[in-house]
CSV table of C-alpha atoms in Angstrom, one decimal:
chain,number,residue,atom,x,y,z
A,1,MET,CA,35.2,113.0,99.3
A,2,THR,CA,37.7,111.5,101.8
A,3,LYS,CA,40.2,113.5,103.7
A,4,THR,CA,43.6,112.1,104.2
A,5,ILE,CA,46.4,113.4,106.2
A,6,ALA,CA,49.8,113.3,104.5
A,7,LEU,CA,53.0,114.0,106.3
A,8,PRO,CA,55.5,116.2,104.5
A,9,ALA,CA,58.3,114.3,102.9
A,10,MET,CA,61.3,114.0,105.1
A,11,GLN,CA,64.2,115.7,103.4
A,12,ALA,CA,67.6,114.3,104.0
A,13,GLU,CA,70.0,116.7,105.7
A,14,SER,CA,72.7,117.9,103.4
A,15,ASN,CA,76.2,117.0,104.5
A,16,LEU,CA,77.7,119.6,102.2
A,17,PRO,CA,78.8,122.1,105.0
A,18,VAL,CA,80.4,119.3,107.0
A,19,LEU,CA,82.2,118.1,103.9
A,20,LYS,CA,83.5,121.6,103.1
A,21,TYR,CA,84.9,121.9,106.6
A,22,LEU,CA,86.5,118.4,106.4
A,23,LEU,CA,88.0,119.3,103.0
A,24,PHE,CA,89.4,122.6,104.4
A,25,PHE,CA,90.9,120.9,107.4
A,26,ALA,CA,92.4,118.1,105.3
A,27,LEU,CA,94.0,120.7,103.0
A,28,LEU,CA,95.3,122.7,106.0
A,29,ALA,CA,96.7,119.6,107.6
A,30,GLY,CA,98.4,118.6,104.3
A,31,VAL,CA,100.0,122.1,104.0
A,32,LEU,CA,101.2,122.1,107.6
A,33,PHE,CA,102.6,118.6,107.2
A,34,SER,CA,104.5,119.5,104.1
A,35,LEU,CA,105.9,122.6,105.8
A,36,ALA,CA,106.9,120.7,108.8
A,37,HIS,CA,108.9,118.2,106.7
A,38,ALA,CA,110.6,120.8,104.5
A,39,GLY,CA,114.2,120.0,103.8
A,40,GLY,CA,117.0,121.6,105.7
A,41,ASP,CA,119.4,121.8,102.8
A,42,GLU,CA,120.8,124.9,101.2
A,43,THR,CA,118.2,126.6,99.0
A,44,ALA,CA,118.1,129.6,96.7
A,45,VAL,CA,116.3,131.6,99.4
A,46,ASP,CA,119.2,131.3,101.8
A,47,ASP,CA,121.3,134.0,100.0
A,48,ILE,CA,118.4,136.4,100.2
A,49,TRP,CA,117.7,135.6,103.8
A,50,ARG,CA,121.4,136.3,104.7
A,51,GLN,CA,121.1,139.7,103.1
A,52,LEU,CA,117.8,140.6,104.8
A,53,SER,CA,119.0,139.3,108.2
A,54,GLY,CA,122.1,141.4,107.8
A,55,TRP,CA,120.0,144.5,107.2
A,56,ALA,CA,117.6,143.6,110.0
A,57,ARG,CA,120.5,143.2,112.5
A,58,GLY,CA,122.4,146.2,111.1
A,59,ALA,CA,121.8,149.9,110.8
A,60,PRO,CA,118.6,149.8,108.6
A,61,GLY,CA,116.7,147.6,111.1
A,62,LYS,CA,117.8,149.8,114.0
A,63,ILE,CA,116.8,152.9,112.1
A,64,ILE,CA,113.3,151.5,111.3
A,65,ALA,CA,112.9,150.4,114.9
A,66,LEU,CA,113.9,153.8,116.2
A,67,LEU,CA,111.5,155.6,113.8
A,68,SER,CA,108.6,153.4,114.9
A,69,PHE,CA,109.5,154.1,118.5
A,70,LEU,CA,109.5,157.8,117.8
A,71,SER,CA,106.1,157.5,116.0
A,72,ALA,CA,104.8,155.7,119.1
A,73,VAL,CA,105.9,158.6,121.3
A,74,TRP,CA,104.3,161.0,118.8
A,75,PHE,CA,101.0,159.2,118.7
A,76,GLY,CA,101.1,158.6,122.5
A,77,ILE,CA,101.9,162.2,123.7
A,78,VAL,CA,101.8,164.8,121.0
A,79,LYS,CA,98.8,163.7,118.9
A,80,PRO,CA,97.0,161.1,121.1
A,81,ASN,CA,95.9,158.1,119.2
A,82,TYR,CA,96.5,155.1,121.3
A,83,THR,CA,95.7,152.5,118.6
A,84,ASN,CA,98.5,153.9,116.4
A,85,ALA,CA,100.8,154.2,119.4
A,86,ILE,CA,100.3,150.6,120.4
A,87,GLY,CA,100.8,149.5,116.7
A,88,SER,CA,104.0,151.5,116.5
A,89,ILE,CA,105.4,149.9,119.7
A,90,VAL,CA,104.5,146.4,118.5
A,91,PHE,CA,106.2,147.1,115.1
A,92,CYS,CA,109.2,148.5,116.9
A,93,LEU,CA,109.5,145.4,119.0
A,94,MET,CA,109.1,143.2,115.9
A,95,MET,CA,111.8,145.1,114.0
A,96,ALA,CA,114.2,144.9,117.0
A,97,ASN,CA,113.8,141.1,117.1
A,98,ALA,CA,113.0,140.4,113.5
A,99,THR,CA,115.7,137.9,112.8
A,100,GLU,CA,115.1,135.9,116.0
A,101,ILE,CA,111.3,135.8,115.3
A,102,ILE,CA,111.8,134.6,111.7
A,103,GLU,CA,114.5,132.1,112.6
A,104,ASN,CA,112.3,130.6,115.3
A,105,PHE,CA,109.5,130.2,112.7
A,106,MET,CA,112.0,128.5,110.3
A,107,GLN,CA,113.3,126.3,113.1
A,108,ALA,CA,109.7,125.2,114.0
A,109,SER,CA,109.1,124.1,110.4
A,110,ALA,CA,112.4,122.2,110.0
């Protein structure tokens, strides 16, 4: 009986994870490219945006911003929960500047 030494068969590394990441980034780049070259013409969404921006700049937006500021005071002083207080302040700042934030995003994609 002869003894032989056999090396294990070398398995080729699978490139599947790399291909998944490449496909994901290619799709992401395609979506970003299509958003960056979106048209600047009048669309059906513009009427809705005018209505929502009027509400955000007007009394409803100011009321929501004030209520979120008051909830920040409540969570910061009366019933201390600093995570909720910080969240309320961030939401208050976002509501106070909602139209500018959204318009900046829209300008970046145009």
